[in-house]
GROMACS .gro file of N, CA and C in nm:
model
  525
    1ALA      N    1  -0.373   3.108  -0.568
    1ALA     CA    2  -0.398   3.069  -0.429
    1ALA      C    3  -0.516   2.976  -0.418
    2ALA      N    4  -0.621   3.002  -0.500
    2ALA     CA    5  -0.739   2.916  -0.494
    2ALA      C    6  -0.705   2.775  -0.541
    3GLY      N    7  -0.621   2.764  -0.644
    3GLY     CA    8  -0.580   2.632  -0.693
    3GLY      C    9  -0.496   2.558  -0.589
    4GLN      N   10  -0.413   2.635  -0.517
    4GLN     CA   11  -0.329   2.573  -0.415
    4GLN      C   12  -0.416   2.521  -0.300
    5ARG      N   13  -0.517   2.598  -0.258
    5ARG     CA   14  -0.608   2.552  -0.151
    5ARG      C   15  -0.681   2.426  -0.194
    6HIS      N   16  -0.722   2.422  -0.322
    6HIS     CA   17  -0.793   2.304  -0.371
    6HIS      C   18  -0.703   2.180  -0.366
    7SER      N   19  -0.575   2.197  -0.406
    7SER     CA   20  -0.486   2.081  -0.405
    7SER      C   21  -0.454   2.038  -0.261
    8GLU      N   22  -0.444   2.135  -0.168
    8GLU     CA   23  -0.421   2.100  -0.029
    8GLU      C   24  -0.541   2.026   0.028
    9ARG      N   25  -0.661   2.073  -0.005
    9ARG     CA   26  -0.781   2.007   0.042
    9ARG      C   27  -0.789   1.867  -0.019
   10GLY      N   28  -0.754   1.855  -0.147
   10GLY     CA   29  -0.755   1.726  -0.214
   10GLY      C   30  -0.657   1.629  -0.150
   11MET      N   31  -0.540   1.678  -0.115
   11MET     CA   32  -0.441   1.593  -0.050
   11MET      C   33  -0.488   1.552   0.088
   12GLY      N   34  -0.557   1.641   0.158
   12GLY     CA   35  -0.612   1.604   0.288
   12GLY      C   36  -0.714   1.493   0.275
   13THR      N   37  -0.798   1.503   0.174
   13THR     CA   38  -0.897   1.398   0.149
   13THR      C   39  -0.827   1.267   0.116
   14THR      N   40  -0.725   1.274   0.032
   14THR     CA   41  -0.650   1.154  -0.005
   14THR      C   42  -0.585   1.091   0.118
   15ALA      N   43  -0.531   1.173   0.205
   15ALA     CA   44  -0.468   1.120   0.327
   15ALA      C   45  -0.570   1.050   0.415
   16TRP      N   46  -0.688   1.108   0.429
   16TRP     CA   47  -0.792   1.045   0.510
   16TRP      C   48  -0.841   0.914   0.448
   17VAL      N   49  -0.857   0.914   0.317
   17VAL     CA   50  -0.900   0.791   0.250
   17VAL      C   51  -0.792   0.684   0.260
   18MET      N   52  -0.666   0.725   0.248
   18MET     CA   53  -0.556   0.629   0.261
   18MET      C   54  -0.550   0.572   0.402
   19MET      N   55  -0.569   0.658   0.503
   19MET     CA   56  -0.570   0.610   0.640
   19MET      C   57  -0.685   0.511   0.662
   20ALA      N   58  -0.803   0.546   0.610
   20ALA     CA   59  -0.918   0.456   0.624
   20ALA      C   60  -0.890   0.323   0.554
   21HIS      N   61  -0.825   0.328   0.439
   21HIS     CA   62  -0.794   0.205   0.365
   21HIS      C   63  -0.696   0.118   0.443
   22ILE      N   64  -0.593   0.178   0.497
   22ILE     CA   65  -0.492   0.102   0.573
   22ILE      C   66  -0.556   0.038   0.697
   23VAL      N   67  -0.636   0.115   0.768
   23VAL     CA   68  -0.701   0.063   0.890
   23VAL      C   69  -0.799  -0.049   0.857
   24THR      N   70  -0.882  -0.027   0.756
   24THR     CA   71  -0.982  -0.130   0.724
   24THR      C   72  -0.919  -0.253   0.662
   25LEU      N   73  -0.813  -0.235   0.582
   25LEU     CA   74  -0.745  -0.351   0.525
   25LEU      C   75  -0.675  -0.431   0.634
   26GLY      N   76  -0.614  -0.361   0.729
   26GLY     CA   77  -0.552  -0.430   0.843
   26GLY      C   78  -0.653  -0.505   0.927
   27THR      N   79  -0.769  -0.443   0.949
   27THR     CA   80  -0.875  -0.508   1.026
   27THR      C   81  -0.928  -0.630   0.952
   28TRP      N   82  -0.953  -0.616   0.823
   28TRP     CA   83  -1.003  -0.728   0.742
   28TRP      C   84  -0.902  -0.843   0.742
   29SER      N   85  -0.775  -0.810   0.724
   29SER     CA   86  -0.670  -0.912   0.722
   29SER      C   87  -0.662  -0.985   0.856
   30ALA      N   88  -0.664  -0.909   0.964
   30ALA     CA   89  -0.657  -0.970   1.097
   30ALA      C   90  -0.778  -1.060   1.122
   31ALA      N   91  -0.896  -1.015   1.083
   31ALA     CA   92  -1.016  -1.094   1.102
   31ALA      C   93  -1.010  -1.225   1.023
   32LEU      N   94  -0.957  -1.220   0.901
   32LEU     CA   95  -0.945  -1.344   0.822
   32LEU      C   96  -0.844  -1.439   0.884
   33LEU      N   97  -0.737  -1.386   0.940
   33LEU     CA   98  -0.639  -1.472   1.008
   33LEU      C   99  -0.699  -1.534   1.134
   34ILE      N  100  -0.777  -1.455   1.208
   34ILE     CA  101  -0.843  -1.508   1.328
   34ILE      C  102  -0.942  -1.617   1.290
   35LEU      N  103  -1.021  -1.594   1.185
   35LEU     CA  104  -1.117  -1.695   1.140
   35LEU      C  105  -1.046  -1.824   1.101
   36ALA      N  106  -0.935  -1.812   1.028
   36ALA     CA  107  -0.860  -1.931   0.988
   36ALA      C  108  -0.814  -2.008   1.111
   37GLY      N  109  -0.766  -1.936   1.212
   37GLY     CA  110  -0.724  -2.003   1.335
   37GLY      C  111  -0.840  -2.068   1.409
   38LEU      N  112  -0.954  -2.002   1.411
   38LEU     CA  113  -1.071  -2.060   1.476
   38LEU      C  114  -1.120  -2.185   1.403
   39TYR      N  115  -1.118  -2.180   1.270
   39TYR     CA  116  -1.162  -2.297   1.192
   39TYR      C  117  -1.064  -2.413   1.204
   40ALA      N  118  -0.935  -2.381   1.217
   40ALA     CA  119  -0.834  -2.486   1.223
   40ALA      C  120  -0.838  -2.563   1.355
   41GLY      N  121  -0.882  -2.499   1.461
   41GLY     CA  122  -0.880  -2.565   1.591
   41GLY      C  123  -1.006  -2.547   1.671
   42PRO      N  124  -1.118  -2.609   1.627
   42PRO     CA  125  -1.240  -2.595   1.706
   42PRO      C  126  -1.229  -2.671   1.838
   43PRO      N  127  -1.312  -2.639   1.935
   43PRO     CA  128  -1.305  -2.706   2.065
   43PRO      C  129  -1.353  -2.850   2.056
   44SER      N  130  -1.323  -2.924   2.160
   44SER     CA  131  -1.368  -3.063   2.170
   44SER      C  132  -1.521  -3.068   2.168
   45GLN      N  133  -1.574  -3.167   2.101
   45GLN     CA  134  -1.720  -3.177   2.088
   45GLN      C  135  -1.788  -3.211   2.220
   46SER      N  136  -1.712  -3.261   2.317
   46SER     CA  137  -1.773  -3.296   2.444
   46SER      C  138  -1.801  -3.172   2.530
   47GLU      N  139  -1.734  -3.064   2.503
   47GLU     CA  140  -1.751  -2.940   2.579
   47GLU      C  141  -1.859  -2.855   2.513
   48ARG      N  142  -1.982  -2.869   2.556
   48ARG     CA  143  -2.094  -2.799   2.493
   48ARG      C  144  -2.080  -2.646   2.505
   49ALA      N  145  -2.038  -2.598   2.620
   49ALA     CA  146  -2.021  -2.453   2.639
   49ALA      C  147  -1.911  -2.400   2.548
   50GLN      N  148  -1.802  -2.476   2.533
   50GLN     CA  149  -1.692  -2.435   2.445
   50GLN      C  150  -1.738  -2.429   2.299
   51VAL      N  151  -1.818  -2.528   2.259
   51VAL     CA  152  -1.869  -2.531   2.121
   51VAL      C  153  -1.957  -2.409   2.098
   52HIS      N  154  -2.040  -2.375   2.194
   52HIS     CA  155  -2.129  -2.259   2.181
   52HIS      C  156  -2.046  -2.130   2.173
   53ARG      N  157  -1.944  -2.117   2.256
   53ARG     CA  158  -1.858  -1.999   2.255
   53ARG      C  159  -1.784  -1.990   2.122
   54HIS      N  160  -1.735  -2.103   2.071
   54HIS     CA  161  -1.666  -2.106   1.943
   54HIS      C  162  -1.759  -2.060   1.830
   55ARG      N  163  -1.881  -2.108   1.832
   55ARG     CA  164  -1.982  -2.069   1.732
   55ARG      C  165  -2.005  -1.918   1.734
   56ILE      N  166  -2.018  -1.863   1.854
   56ILE     CA  167  -2.042  -1.718   1.869
   56ILE      C  168  -1.921  -1.638   1.821
   57MET      N  169  -1.800  -1.684   1.856
   57MET     CA  170  -1.679  -1.612   1.814
   57MET      C  171  -1.665  -1.611   1.662
   58CYS      N  172  -1.686  -1.727   1.598
   58CYS     CA  173  -1.675  -1.734   1.452
   58CYS      C  174  -1.775  -1.640   1.386
   59ARG      N  175  -1.898  -1.647   1.433
   59ARG     CA  176  -2.002  -1.563   1.373
   59ARG      C  177  -1.973  -1.414   1.396
   60TYR      N  178  -1.933  -1.378   1.516
   60TYR     CA  179  -1.904  -1.239   1.547
   60TYR      C  180  -1.790  -1.185   1.461
   61VAL      N  181  -1.680  -1.260   1.454
   61VAL     CA  182  -1.565  -1.214   1.376
   61VAL      C  183  -1.603  -1.198   1.229
   62PHE      N  184  -1.680  -1.292   1.175
   62PHE     CA  185  -1.716  -1.283   1.033
   62PHE      C  186  -1.816  -1.170   1.006
   63VAL      N  187  -1.924  -1.167   1.084
   63VAL     CA  188  -2.034  -1.073   1.056
   63VAL      C  189  -2.005  -0.932   1.104
   64MET      N  190  -1.946  -0.918   1.221
   64MET     CA  191  -1.930  -0.786   1.280
   64MET      C  192  -1.794  -0.720   1.254
   65VAL      N  193  -1.694  -0.800   1.219
   65VAL     CA  194  -1.561  -0.743   1.198
   65VAL      C  195  -1.516  -0.758   1.052
   66ALA      N  196  -1.505  -0.882   1.005
   66ALA     CA  197  -1.447  -0.907   0.873
   66ALA      C  198  -1.532  -0.849   0.759
   67SER      N  199  -1.661  -0.873   0.760
   67SER     CA  200  -1.744  -0.829   0.647
   67SER      C  201  -1.751  -0.677   0.634
   68PRO      N  202  -1.779  -0.603   0.741
   68PRO     CA  203  -1.777  -0.456   0.726
   68PRO      C  204  -1.639  -0.403   0.687
   69ALA      N  205  -1.534  -0.461   0.744
   69ALA     CA  206  -1.399  -0.416   0.710
   69ALA      C  207  -1.368  -0.444   0.563
   70ALA      N  208  -1.414  -0.558   0.512
   70ALA     CA  209  -1.391  -0.592   0.371
   70ALA      C  210  -1.458  -0.490   0.279
   71VAL      N  211  -1.583  -0.459   0.308
   71VAL     CA  212  -1.656  -0.362   0.225
   71VAL      C  213  -1.587  -0.226   0.229
   72LEU      N  214  -1.552  -0.181   0.348
   72LEU     CA  215  -1.487  -0.050   0.361
   72LEU      C  216  -1.347  -0.048   0.299
   73ALA      N  217  -1.274  -0.158   0.310
   73ALA     CA  218  -1.140  -0.165   0.249
   73ALA      C  219  -1.150  -0.157   0.097
   74ILE      N  220  -1.246  -0.228   0.041
   74ILE     CA  221  -1.261  -0.227  -0.105
   74ILE      C  222  -1.309  -0.090  -0.154
   75LEU      N  223  -1.403  -0.030  -0.081
   75LEU     CA  224  -1.452   0.102  -0.119
   75LEU      C  225  -1.343   0.209  -0.107
   76SER      N  226  -1.270   0.207   0.004
   76SER     CA  227  -1.164   0.307   0.022
   76SER      C  228  -1.050   0.283  -0.077
   77GLY      N  229  -1.021   0.158  -0.109
   77GLY     CA  230  -0.919   0.129  -0.211
   77GLY      C  231  -0.960   0.180  -0.348
   78SER      N  232  -1.088   0.162  -0.380
   78SER     CA  233  -1.139   0.215  -0.507
   78SER      C  234  -1.130   0.367  -0.509
   79GLY      N  235  -1.161   0.430  -0.395
   79GLY     CA  236  -1.148   0.575  -0.384
   79GLY      C  237  -1.004   0.620  -0.403
   80LEU      N  238  -0.909   0.546  -0.348
   80LEU     CA  239  -0.768   0.582  -0.365
   80LEU      C  240  -0.724   0.571  -0.511
   81VAL      N  241  -0.769   0.467  -0.578
   81VAL     CA  242  -0.734   0.454  -0.720
   81VAL      C  243  -0.783   0.577  -0.796
   82TYR      N  244  -0.903   0.621  -0.764
   82TYR     CA  245  -0.960   0.739  -0.830
   82TYR      C  246  -0.885   0.866  -0.791
   83LEU      N  247  -0.865   0.887  -0.660
   83LEU     CA  248  -0.803   1.011  -0.613
   83LEU      C  249  -0.658   1.025  -0.657
   84LEU      N  250  -0.586   0.914  -0.656
   84LEU     CA  251  -0.445   0.919  -0.692
   84LEU      C  252  -0.422   0.900  -0.842
   85GLY      N  253  -0.526   0.858  -0.911
   85GLY     CA  254  -0.508   0.828  -1.052
   85GLY      C  255  -0.410   0.713  -1.070
   86ALA      N  256  -0.418   0.618  -0.979
   86ALA     CA  257  -0.324   0.506  -0.979
   86ALA      C  258  -0.331   0.429  -1.110
   87SER      N  259  -0.215   0.392  -1.158
   87SER     CA  260  -0.207   0.312  -1.278
   87SER      C  261  -0.075   0.236  -1.273
   88GLY      N  262  -0.055   0.155  -1.368
   88GLY     CA  263   0.067   0.076  -1.373
   88GLY      C  264   0.032  -0.070  -1.390
   89SER      N  265   0.129  -0.145  -1.433
   89SER     CA  266   0.103  -0.286  -1.460
   89SER      C  267   0.082  -0.366  -1.332
   90TRP      N  268   0.124  -0.312  -1.217
   90TRP     CA  269   0.105  -0.381  -1.090
   90TRP      C  270  -0.041  -0.376  -1.044
   91LEU      N  271  -0.116  -0.274  -1.087
   91LEU     CA  272  -0.252  -0.254  -1.038
   91LEU      C  273  -0.348  -0.368  -1.075
   92PRO      N  274  -0.351  -0.415  -1.200
   92PRO     CA  275  -0.439  -0.529  -1.229
   92PRO      C  276  -0.403  -0.654  -1.149
   93ALA      N  277  -0.272  -0.675  -1.127
   93ALA     CA  278  -0.228  -0.790  -1.047
   93ALA      C  279  -0.277  -0.775  -0.903
   94LYS      N  280  -0.267  -0.655  -0.848
   94LYS     CA  281  -0.314  -0.631  -0.711
   94LYS      C  282  -0.464  -0.650  -0.701
   95LEU      N  283  -0.538  -0.599  -0.799
   95LEU     CA  284  -0.683  -0.615  -0.797
   95LEU      C  285  -0.723  -0.762  -0.808
   96LEU      N  286  -0.647  -0.840  -0.882
   96LEU     CA  287  -0.672  -0.984  -0.890
   96LEU      C  288  -0.652  -1.050  -0.755
   97VAL      N  289  -0.545  -1.013  -0.685
   97VAL     CA  290  -0.518  -1.072  -0.553
   97VAL      C  291  -0.624  -1.028  -0.453
   98VAL      N  292  -0.670  -0.903  -0.461
   98VAL     CA  293  -0.778  -0.856  -0.374
   98VAL      C  294  -0.905  -0.936  -0.402
   99ALA      N  295  -0.932  -0.964  -0.529
   99ALA     CA  296  -1.048  -1.047  -0.564
   99ALA      C  297  -1.034  -1.187  -0.505
  100LEU      N  298  -0.913  -1.242  -0.507
  100LEU     CA  299  -0.890  -1.373  -0.445
  100LEU      C  300  -0.910  -1.367  -0.293
  101LEU      N  301  -0.868  -1.257  -0.232
  101LEU     CA  302  -0.890  -1.240  -0.087
  101LEU      C  303  -1.039  -1.230  -0.057
  102ALA      N  304  -1.113  -1.162  -0.143
  102ALA     CA  305  -1.259  -1.154  -0.126
  102ALA      C  306  -1.322  -1.292  -0.145
  103ALA      N  307  -1.269  -1.372  -0.238
  103ALA     CA  308  -1.320  -1.509  -0.256
  103ALA      C  309  -1.290  -1.593  -0.133
  104TYR      N  310  -1.172  -1.575  -0.073
  104TYR     CA  311  -1.139  -1.646   0.051
  104TYR      C  312  -1.234  -1.603   0.163
  105HIS      N  313  -1.266  -1.475   0.166
  105HIS     CA  314  -1.361  -1.423   0.264
  105HIS      C  315  -1.497  -1.494   0.247
  106ALA      N  316  -1.542  -1.505   0.123
  106ALA     CA  317  -1.668  -1.574   0.095
  106ALA      C  318  -1.658  -1.721   0.136
  107TYR      N  319  -1.542  -1.782   0.115
  107TYR     CA  320  -1.521  -1.921   0.156
  107TYR      C  321  -1.534  -1.934   0.308
  108CYS      N  322  -1.478  -1.838   0.381
  108CYS     CA  323  -1.492  -1.839   0.528
  108CYS      C  324  -1.640  -1.830   0.567
  109GLY      N  325  -1.716  -1.751   0.494
  109GLY     CA  326  -1.860  -1.743   0.520
  109GLY      C  327  -1.929  -1.875   0.492
  110SER      N  328  -1.885  -1.945   0.387
  110SER     CA  329  -1.946  -2.075   0.358
  110SER      C  330  -1.907  -2.177   0.464
  111LEU      N  331  -1.787  -2.165   0.520
  111LEU     CA  332  -1.749  -2.254   0.630
  111LEU      C  333  -1.836  -2.227   0.753
  112LEU      N  334  -1.863  -2.102   0.776
  112LEU     CA  335  -1.951  -2.065   0.887
  112LEU      C  336  -2.087  -2.132   0.871
  113ASP      N  337  -2.137  -2.128   0.748
  113ASP     CA  338  -2.266  -2.191   0.719
  113ASP      C  339  -2.256  -2.343   0.726
  114SER      N  340  -2.151  -2.402   0.667
  114SER     CA  341  -2.140  -2.548   0.664
  114SER      C  342  -2.112  -2.608   0.801
  115GLN      N  343  -2.050  -2.530   0.889
  115GLN     CA  344  -2.023  -2.580   1.023
  115GLN      C  345  -2.147  -2.572   1.111
  116GLY      N  346  -2.253  -2.520   1.054
  116GLY     CA  347  -2.376  -2.514   1.130
  116GLY      C  348  -2.373  -2.410   1.240
  117MET      N  349  -2.307  -2.301   1.216
  117MET     CA  350  -2.299  -2.197   1.318
  117MET      C  351  -2.437  -2.140   1.349
  118GLU      N  352  -2.530  -2.160   1.259
  118GLU     CA  353  -2.665  -2.108   1.282
  118GLU      C  354  -2.753  -2.210   1.354
  119SER      N  355  -2.704  -2.331   1.368
  119SER     CA  356  -2.785  -2.438   1.427
  119SER      C  357  -2.725  -2.483   1.560
  120ARG      N  358  -2.808  -2.513   1.655
  120ARG     CA  359  -2.759  -2.560   1.785
  120ARG      C  360  -2.721  -2.708   1.781
  121ARG      N  361  -2.775  -2.782   1.684
  121ARG     CA  362  -2.751  -2.926   1.681
  121ARG      C  363  -2.615  -2.963   1.626
  122SER      N  364  -2.563  -2.885   1.538
  122SER     CA  365  -2.441  -2.925   1.470
  122SER      C  366  -2.317  -2.881   1.546
  123ARG      N  367  -2.211  -2.955   1.532
  123ARG     CA  368  -2.083  -2.927   1.598
  123ARG      C  369  -1.983  -2.875   1.496
  124PRO      N  370  -1.892  -2.786   1.537
  124PRO     CA  371  -1.790  -2.738   1.443
  124PRO      C  372  -1.696  -2.852   1.403
  125ARG      N  373  -1.654  -2.849   1.278
  125ARG     CA  374  -1.559  -2.949   1.227
  125ARG      C  375  -1.421  -2.886   1.219
  126ARG      N  376  -1.321  -2.971   1.233
  126ARG     CA  377  -1.182  -2.926   1.221
  126ARG      C  378  -1.149  -2.915   1.072
  127HIS      N  379  -1.082  -2.807   1.038
  127HIS     CA  380  -1.035  -2.789   0.901
  127HIS      C  381  -0.884  -2.792   0.900
  128HIS      N  382  -0.830  -2.810   0.784
  128HIS     CA  383  -0.686  -2.823   0.770
  128HIS      C  384  -0.614  -2.700   0.825
  129PRO      N  385  -0.512  -2.721   0.909
  129PRO     CA  386  -0.440  -2.607   0.966
  129PRO      C  387  -0.374  -2.518   0.862
  130LEU      N  388  -0.348  -2.570   0.742
  130LEU     CA  389  -0.288  -2.487   0.637
  130LEU      C  390  -0.386  -2.384   0.581
  131LEU      N  391  -0.509  -2.387   0.630
  131LEU     CA  392  -0.609  -2.290   0.589
  131LEU      C  393  -0.560  -2.147   0.618
  132ILE      N  394  -0.476  -2.133   0.717
  132ILE     CA  395  -0.422  -2.001   0.752
  132ILE      C  396  -0.317  -1.954   0.651
  133ALA      N  397  -0.259  -2.046   0.576
  133ALA     CA  398  -0.156  -2.008   0.478
  133ALA      C  399  -0.216  -1.925   0.364
  134VAL      N  400  -0.341  -1.950   0.328
  134VAL     CA  401  -0.403  -1.878   0.217
  134VAL      C  402  -0.409  -1.728   0.244
  135PRO      N  403  -0.466  -1.683   0.356
  135PRO     CA  404  -0.468  -1.537   0.376
  135PRO      C  405  -0.328  -1.478   0.395
  136ILE      N  406  -0.236  -1.554   0.453
  136ILE     CA  407  -0.100  -1.503   0.472
  136ILE      C  408  -0.035  -1.475   0.336
  137VAL      N  409  -0.049  -1.570   0.244
  137VAL     CA  410   0.009  -1.553   0.110
  137VAL      C  411  -0.059  -1.438   0.036
  138LEU      N  412  -0.191  -1.431   0.043
  138LEU     CA  413  -0.264  -1.325  -0.029
  138LEU      C  414  -0.232  -1.187   0.028
  139ILE      N  415  -0.233  -1.174   0.159
  139ILE     CA  416  -0.204  -1.044   0.222
  139ILE      C  417  -0.061  -1.001   0.192
  140SER      N  418   0.033  -1.095   0.201
  140SER     CA  419   0.173  -1.063   0.171
  140SER      C  420   0.190  -1.021   0.026
  141THR      N  421   0.120  -1.087  -0.064
  141THR     CA  422   0.128  -1.052  -0.206
  141THR      C  423   0.072  -0.912  -0.231
  142ILE      N  424  -0.039  -0.879  -0.166
  142ILE     CA  425  -0.096  -0.744  -0.180
  142ILE      C  426   0.004  -0.640  -0.132
  143LEU      N  427   0.063  -0.663  -0.016
  143LEU     CA  428   0.162  -0.568   0.038
  143LEU      C  429   0.281  -0.554  -0.056
  144LEU      N  430   0.330  -0.665  -0.108
  144LEU     CA  431   0.443  -0.661  -0.200
  144LEU      C  432   0.409  -0.580  -0.325
  145LEU      N  433   0.292  -0.606  -0.382
  145LEU     CA  434   0.253  -0.536  -0.504
  145LEU      C  435   0.236  -0.386  -0.480
  146VAL      N  436   0.176  -0.349  -0.367
  146VAL     CA  437   0.152  -0.207  -0.340
  146VAL      C  438   0.280  -0.133  -0.305
  147LEU      N  439   0.365  -0.194  -0.225
  147LEU     CA  440   0.485  -0.125  -0.181
  147LEU      C  441   0.596  -0.125  -0.287
  148ALA      N  442   0.612  -0.235  -0.358
  148ALA     CA  443   0.719  -0.244  -0.457
  148ALA      C  444   0.676  -0.192  -0.595
  149LYS      N  445   0.547  -0.201  -0.624
  149LYS     CA  446   0.493  -0.161  -0.755
  149LYS      C  447   0.579  -0.216  -0.869
  150PRO      N  448   0.596  -0.348  -0.873
  150PRO     CA  449   0.683  -0.405  -0.977
  150PRO      C  450   0.621  -0.392  -1.116
  151ASP      N  451   0.707  -0.388  -1.216
  151ASP     CA  452   0.658  -0.390  -1.354
  151ASP      C  453   0.618  -0.534  -1.385
  152MET      N  454   0.494  -0.549  -1.423
  152MET     CA  455   0.441  -0.682  -1.456
  152MET      C  456   0.430  -0.691  -1.608
  153VAL      N  457   0.457  -0.808  -1.660
  153VAL     CA  458   0.442  -0.831  -1.803
  153VAL      C  459   0.326  -0.926  -1.822
  154PHE      N  460   0.226  -0.881  -1.897
  154PHE     CA  461   0.109  -0.963  -1.925
  154PHE      C  462   0.116  -1.010  -2.068
  155GLU      N  463   0.043  -1.115  -2.096
  155GLU     CA  464   0.046  -1.177  -2.228
  155GLU      C  465   0.014  -1.077  -2.339
  156TYR      N  466  -0.083  -0.988  -2.317
  156TYR     CA  467  -0.118  -0.893  -2.422
  156TYR      C  468  -0.004  -0.797  -2.452
  157GLN      N  469   0.089  -0.781  -2.358
  157GLN     CA  470   0.203  -0.694  -2.380
  157GLN      C  471   0.313  -0.762  -2.460
  158LEU      N  472   0.303  -0.894  -2.476
  158LEU     CA  473   0.405  -0.969  -2.546
  158LEU      C  474   0.378  -0.981  -2.696
  159ALA      N  475   0.268  -0.923  -2.743
  159ALA     CA  476   0.235  -0.930  -2.885
  159ALA      C  477   0.343  -0.862  -2.966
  160PRO      N  478   0.379  -0.921  -3.081
  160PRO     CA  479   0.484  -0.860  -3.163
  160PRO      C  480   0.443  -0.720  -3.210
  161GLN      N  481   0.536  -0.628  -3.205
  161GLN     CA  482   0.515  -0.490  -3.248
  161GLN      C  483   0.601  -0.465  -3.372
  162PRO      N  484   0.555  -0.378  -3.462
  162PRO     CA  485   0.643  -0.338  -3.573
  162PRO      C  486   0.770  -0.276  -3.518
  163ALA      N  487   0.878  -0.289  -3.593
  163ALA     CA  488   1.011  -0.248  -3.546
  163ALA      C  489   1.015  -0.103  -3.499
  164GLY      N  490   0.950  -0.013  -3.566
  164GLY     CA  491   0.953   0.129  -3.528
  164GLY      C  492   0.882   0.156  -3.396
  165GLN      N  493   0.776   0.081  -3.368
  165GLN     CA  494   0.699   0.105  -3.245
  165GLN      C  495   0.767   0.048  -3.123
  166ARG      N  496   0.849  -0.055  -3.141
  166ARG     CA  497   0.918  -0.115  -3.026
  166ARG      C  498   1.006  -0.012  -2.957
  167HIS      N  499   1.082   0.063  -3.035
  167HIS     CA  500   1.174   0.161  -2.979
  167HIS      C  501   1.096   0.274  -2.910
  168GLU      N  502   0.987   0.322  -2.971
  168GLU     CA  503   0.907   0.429  -2.913
  168GLU      C  504   0.843   0.383  -2.782
  169GLN      N  505   0.792   0.259  -2.780
  169GLN     CA  506   0.726   0.207  -2.659
  169GLN      C  507   0.827   0.194  -2.545
  170GLY      N  508   0.947   0.147  -2.573
  170GLY     CA  509   1.050   0.134  -2.470
  170GLY      C  510   1.089   0.269  -2.412
  171THR      N  511   1.098   0.370  -2.498
  171THR     CA  512   1.132   0.505  -2.452
  171THR      C  513   1.023   0.561  -2.363
  172GLN      N  514   0.896   0.538  -2.402
  172GLN     CA  515   0.784   0.588  -2.322
  172GLN      C  516   0.779   0.520  -2.186
  173GLN      N  517   0.809   0.393  -2.178
  173GLN     CA  518   0.802   0.321  -2.050
  173GLN      C  519   0.912   0.368  -1.955
  174ARG      N  520   1.029   0.407  -2.009
  174ARG     CA  521   1.137   0.452  -1.924
  174ARG      C  522   1.112   0.589  -1.864
  175GLN      N  523   1.024   0.667  -1.926
  175GLN     CA  524   1.001   0.804  -1.879
  175GLN      C  525   0.911   0.811  -1.763
   0.00000   0.00000   0.00000
């Protein structure tokens, strides 16, 4: 009975961490999409009030929404890997895509800085509208990898094996 209570408590913890991960990942993803939209279409430079509002929105979304959500999503995802003992060839691929999403997040921060969001003198610049395609592709890839958990083949797995080990390895992978 004590072991059963421990596993139930463990599953409750896992459920809470998974919920936190889903919520924070969704928030982080939405914030990155909003930032891409804001960067793609800044207001006319003649509208000083609009430029000021745009500057505040970009800064708020990045500093108050996207950055905390990113940290919490990565921490809760790491917790899930630990709690679930997640493994599989899809996991390194997913972690790579998450690292790319974090790099895109950092790029959005550099755009915030380069657009002079901290300075009153500078005006926001228009960026390529395809900037929104990057987070869409990365977020979709993360979802695909997590939900489908495809078998990935990496170069180190393609190394020639002695004939006897090939059969054993194939049997182990099918189990």
